[in-house]
Amino acid sequence: MSDGAELEPLEEEAIGGRRSPLRRCIVTGAVADREGMIRFAVAPDGSVVPDLEGTLPGRGLWVTADRDILATAVSKNRFAKSARRKTKADPGLVALVEKLLKRRCLDMIGLGRRGGVAIAGFEKVRESLRNGKAGALLAASDGSEDGRGKLRGLAGDAPIVDLFDAAELGHAFGRDHVVHAMLAPGRMAARFLLECRRYAALRRGIPSDGNCGPASAGRATDLTTS
């Protein structure tokens, strides 16, 4: 988009009323909560624009947060069918959305650090866990399983996210690298986990639910890279 041009308005996109969180996937036809979907809009020139914030004007075109489903939307031009007009979905749209979601997650960690709700370092995280609960535990994807296991033993029901490597976590915390970190319970941690689920689904081609579980359940139900 350019020159401040607004997106074209279409009919109401919510399913079940203006305040409803339900949206219909333009590929599968499934109706689900918008938290597990990606919103797109169509610019005046027909370009399909990712709208992760969900704030761009005009009716949104919603796709389930799943790599294969989004790839189908692009390859079969489902955006044009739903918008009932010619659209241009860039072949690299899936990779772009994945990149934007990753940046969104890491930016939220940085925001949490500046807001005092995110801490880094094994000893700090361990001490915090001993004194209370965690909203989300962060373990570098290239860190040791031993360190992750030690934290899991203290974590209770807190989910462990290991979607990012030590350098990426370090950048979010303003350091060279970070292996262990934590977000305090609250709205930011809850929002962060939702965004991580969407990112994981776009990166791995898995559904946007069922991949984040209690740390005590083990790695198979964590929000992880493997």
Short mmCIF file of C-alpha atoms in Angstrom, two decimals:
data_model
loop_
_atom_site.label_atom_id
_atom_site.label_comp_id
_atom_site.label_asym_id
_atom_site.label_seq_id
_atom_site.Cartn_x
_atom_site.Cartn_y
_atom_site.Cartn_z
CA MET A 1 0.00 0.00 0.00
CA SER A 2 1.09 3.56 -0.54
CA ASP A 3 -0.07 7.18 -0.45
CA GLY A 4 -2.28 6.42 2.55
CA ALA A 5 -4.91 4.73 0.36
CA GLU A 6 -7.52 2.84 2.34
CA LEU A 7 -8.44 -0.76 1.77
CA GLU A 8 -11.74 -1.46 0.11
CA PRO A 9 -14.66 -2.05 2.51
CA LEU A 10 -16.57 -5.31 2.08
CA GLU A 11 -19.31 -6.98 4.12
CA GLU A 12 -19.04 -7.76 7.82
CA GLU A 13 -16.39 -10.42 8.46
CA ALA A 14 -17.43 -11.65 11.93
CA ILE A 15 -19.48 -14.83 12.20
CA GLY A 16 -22.35 -14.46 14.66
CA GLY A 17 -22.42 -10.71 15.09
CA ARG A 18 -20.05 -7.74 15.07
CA ARG A 19 -18.62 -8.54 18.53
CA SER A 20 -18.12 -12.24 17.87
CA PRO A 21 -14.52 -13.57 17.87
CA LEU A 22 -15.47 -16.22 15.30
CA ARG A 23 -14.16 -16.10 11.75
CA ARG A 24 -14.44 -18.41 8.74
CA CYS A 25 -11.31 -19.72 7.05
CA ILE A 26 -11.43 -18.91 3.33
CA VAL A 27 -9.72 -22.21 2.50
CA THR A 28 -11.33 -24.85 4.72
CA GLY A 29 -14.60 -23.10 5.51
CA ALA A 30 -14.07 -23.94 9.19
CA VAL A 31 -15.33 -21.43 11.75
CA ALA A 32 -12.97 -20.83 14.67
CA ASP A 33 -11.74 -18.19 17.09
CA ARG A 34 -9.74 -15.51 15.30
CA GLU A 35 -6.84 -16.00 17.76
CA GLY A 36 -5.88 -19.11 15.80
CA MET A 37 -6.15 -17.45 12.40
CA ILE A 38 -4.34 -14.89 10.24
CA ARG A 39 -6.16 -11.87 8.85
CA PHE A 40 -5.42 -10.52 5.38
CA ALA A 41 -6.77 -7.49 3.55
CA VAL A 42 -6.78 -6.44 -0.09
CA ALA A 43 -5.12 -3.17 -1.07
CA PRO A 44 -6.53 -0.95 -3.85
CA ASP A 45 -4.00 -2.42 -6.30
CA GLY A 46 -5.22 -5.93 -5.50
CA SER A 47 -2.24 -6.92 -3.35
CA VAL A 48 -2.96 -9.28 -0.47
CA VAL A 49 -1.64 -7.70 2.74
CA PRO A 50 -1.02 -9.58 6.03
CA ASP A 51 -2.75 -7.84 8.93
CA LEU A 52 -1.44 -9.47 12.10
CA GLU A 53 -2.76 -6.65 14.27
CA GLY A 54 -6.23 -7.03 12.77
CA THR A 55 -6.61 -3.28 12.41
CA LEU A 56 -6.48 -2.53 8.68
CA PRO A 57 -9.75 -1.11 7.33
CA GLY A 58 -12.05 -3.13 5.14
CA ARG A 59 -13.31 -6.68 5.48
CA GLY A 60 -10.62 -9.15 6.45
CA LEU A 61 -9.94 -12.45 4.69
CA TRP A 62 -9.13 -15.03 7.36
CA VAL A 63 -6.94 -18.11 7.00
CA THR A 64 -6.30 -20.76 9.64
CA ALA A 65 -2.81 -20.41 11.10
CA ASP A 66 -1.39 -23.44 9.32
CA ARG A 67 1.41 -23.42 6.78
CA ASP A 68 -0.22 -25.85 4.37
CA ILE A 69 -3.59 -24.10 4.50
CA LEU A 70 -2.04 -20.71 3.83
CA ALA A 71 0.02 -22.19 1.00
CA THR A 72 -3.24 -23.46 -0.52
CA ALA A 73 -4.81 -20.02 -0.22
CA VAL A 74 -1.91 -18.58 -2.20
CA SER A 75 -1.53 -21.32 -4.83
CA LYS A 76 -5.26 -21.63 -5.54
CA ASN A 77 -5.97 -17.92 -5.33
CA ARG A 78 -8.61 -18.30 -2.61
CA PHE A 79 -8.21 -14.62 -1.72
CA ALA A 80 -9.68 -13.60 -5.08
CA LYS A 81 -12.65 -15.93 -4.66
CA SER A 82 -13.46 -14.60 -1.19
CA ALA A 83 -12.90 -10.96 -2.12
CA ARG A 84 -14.81 -11.42 -5.39
CA ARG A 85 -12.21 -9.42 -7.28
CA LYS A 86 -8.79 -9.85 -8.80
CA THR A 87 -6.07 -10.13 -6.16
CA LYS A 88 -2.31 -10.59 -6.20
CA ALA A 89 -0.93 -12.92 -3.54
CA ASP A 90 2.85 -12.92 -3.64
CA PRO A 91 4.33 -16.45 -3.90
CA GLY A 92 6.46 -15.59 -0.87
CA LEU A 93 3.45 -14.68 1.28
CA VAL A 94 3.77 -17.74 3.55
CA ALA A 95 7.42 -17.00 4.28
CA LEU A 96 6.59 -13.33 4.85
CA VAL A 97 3.88 -14.12 7.41
CA GLU A 98 6.21 -16.54 9.18
CA LYS A 99 8.90 -13.86 9.36
CA LEU A 100 6.45 -11.24 10.64
CA LEU A 101 5.10 -13.58 13.32
CA LYS A 102 8.61 -14.44 14.51
CA ARG A 103 9.49 -10.76 14.75
CA ARG A 104 6.23 -10.13 16.61
CA CYS A 105 7.05 -12.79 19.22
CA LEU A 106 10.59 -11.54 19.77
CA ASP A 107 9.40 -7.93 19.98
CA MET A 108 6.96 -8.96 22.71
CA ILE A 109 9.83 -10.47 24.70
CA GLY A 110 11.72 -7.18 24.41
CA LEU A 111 8.64 -5.27 25.45
CA GLY A 112 8.27 -7.57 28.45
CA ARG A 113 11.89 -6.94 29.43
CA ARG A 114 11.41 -3.19 29.29
CA GLY A 115 8.17 -3.52 31.24
CA GLY A 116 9.80 -5.59 33.97
CA VAL A 117 7.78 -8.77 33.33
CA ALA A 118 10.52 -10.73 31.53
CA ILE A 119 13.75 -11.93 33.12
CA ALA A 120 16.72 -13.86 31.74
CA GLY A 121 19.36 -16.15 33.21
CA PHE A 122 19.10 -19.63 34.68
CA GLU A 123 19.57 -18.60 38.31
CA LYS A 124 17.07 -15.73 38.10
CA VAL A 125 14.49 -17.93 36.43
CA ARG A 126 15.01 -20.74 38.93
CA GLU A 127 14.68 -18.37 41.88
CA SER A 128 11.55 -16.83 40.43
CA LEU A 129 10.01 -20.28 39.87
CA ARG A 130 10.72 -21.22 43.45
CA ASN A 131 8.83 -18.14 44.61
CA GLY A 132 5.87 -18.37 42.28
CA LYS A 133 4.49 -19.34 38.88
CA ALA A 134 5.61 -18.46 35.39
CA GLY A 135 3.42 -17.27 32.53
CA ALA A 136 5.83 -18.76 30.00
CA LEU A 137 9.31 -20.25 30.15
CA LEU A 138 11.75 -19.58 27.33
CA ALA A 139 14.50 -22.05 26.50
CA ALA A 140 16.94 -21.47 23.65
CA SER A 141 16.45 -24.04 20.89
CA ASP A 142 20.21 -24.58 20.79
CA GLY A 143 20.52 -24.86 24.57
CA SER A 144 21.08 -28.10 26.46
CA GLU A 145 18.28 -30.50 27.28
CA ASP A 146 19.79 -30.81 30.76
CA GLY A 147 19.12 -27.16 31.59
CA ARG A 148 15.63 -27.36 30.13
CA GLY A 149 14.93 -30.46 32.20
CA LYS A 150 16.01 -28.75 35.41
CA LEU A 151 13.62 -25.88 34.78
CA ARG A 152 10.82 -28.24 33.81
CA GLY A 153 11.09 -29.84 37.22
CA LEU A 154 10.31 -26.48 38.84
CA ALA A 155 7.88 -25.15 36.27
CA GLY A 156 4.63 -26.84 37.21
CA ASP A 157 2.02 -26.11 34.54
CA ALA A 158 3.97 -23.33 32.82
CA PRO A 159 4.49 -23.96 29.09
CA ILE A 160 8.04 -24.02 27.74
CA VAL A 161 8.72 -22.25 24.45
CA ASP A 162 11.91 -23.14 22.57
CA LEU A 163 11.17 -21.68 19.17
CA PHE A 164 14.09 -19.23 19.27
CA ASP A 165 17.83 -19.72 19.53
CA ALA A 166 20.14 -18.16 22.11
CA ALA A 167 21.20 -15.31 19.81
CA GLU A 168 17.59 -14.37 19.01
CA LEU A 169 16.59 -14.42 22.68
CA GLY A 170 19.73 -12.48 23.52
CA HIS A 171 18.84 -9.76 21.04
CA ALA A 172 15.39 -9.45 22.60
CA PHE A 173 17.02 -8.97 26.01
CA GLY A 174 19.74 -6.65 24.76
CA ARG A 175 22.48 -9.25 25.25
CA ASP A 176 24.71 -11.40 23.10
CA HIS A 177 22.80 -14.54 23.99
CA VAL A 178 20.20 -15.87 26.43
CA VAL A 179 19.51 -19.56 27.08
CA HIS A 180 16.85 -19.40 29.81
CA ALA A 181 14.23 -16.72 30.36
CA MET A 182 10.74 -16.27 31.73
CA LEU A 183 7.65 -14.13 31.31
CA ALA A 184 5.60 -13.43 34.42
CA PRO A 185 1.95 -14.52 34.47
CA GLY A 186 -0.42 -12.00 32.98
CA ARG A 187 -1.88 -10.63 29.79
CA MET A 188 1.44 -10.25 28.03
CA ALA A 189 2.44 -13.87 28.65
CA ALA A 190 -0.96 -15.06 27.44
CA ARG A 191 -0.70 -12.93 24.29
CA PHE A 192 2.86 -14.08 23.71
CA LEU A 193 1.83 -17.75 23.84
CA LEU A 194 -0.95 -17.16 21.34
CA GLU A 195 1.47 -15.51 18.94
CA CYS A 196 3.99 -18.33 19.45
CA ARG A 197 1.33 -20.89 18.55
CA ARG A 198 0.59 -19.06 15.34
CA TYR A 199 4.28 -18.78 14.53
CA ALA A 200 4.92 -22.45 15.27
CA ALA A 201 2.00 -23.48 13.07
CA LEU A 202 3.22 -21.37 10.17
CA ARG A 203 6.76 -22.63 10.54
CA ARG A 204 6.04 -26.29 11.09
CA GLY A 205 2.73 -26.75 9.33
CA ILE A 206 0.97 -27.94 12.49
CA PRO A 207 -2.47 -26.92 13.81
CA SER A 208 -2.56 -23.79 15.94
CA ASP A 209 -3.76 -25.66 19.01
CA GLY A 210 -2.44 -28.62 20.96
CA ASN A 211 1.25 -27.64 20.77
CA CYS A 212 1.55 -25.87 24.09
CA GLY A 213 1.13 -27.88 27.26
CA PRO A 214 2.27 -28.10 30.87
CA ALA A 215 6.01 -28.32 31.32
CA SER A 216 5.50 -31.30 33.63
CA ALA A 217 4.01 -33.27 30.73
CA GLY A 218 7.32 -33.27 28.89
CA ARG A 219 8.69 -32.03 25.62
CA ALA A 220 6.05 -33.67 23.45
CA THR A 221 3.40 -31.22 24.63
CA ASP A 222 5.57 -28.14 24.95
CA LEU A 223 5.53 -25.39 22.38
CA THR A 224 8.81 -26.49 20.87
CA THR A 225 10.69 -26.86 17.62
CA SER A 226 10.68 -30.64 17.48
#
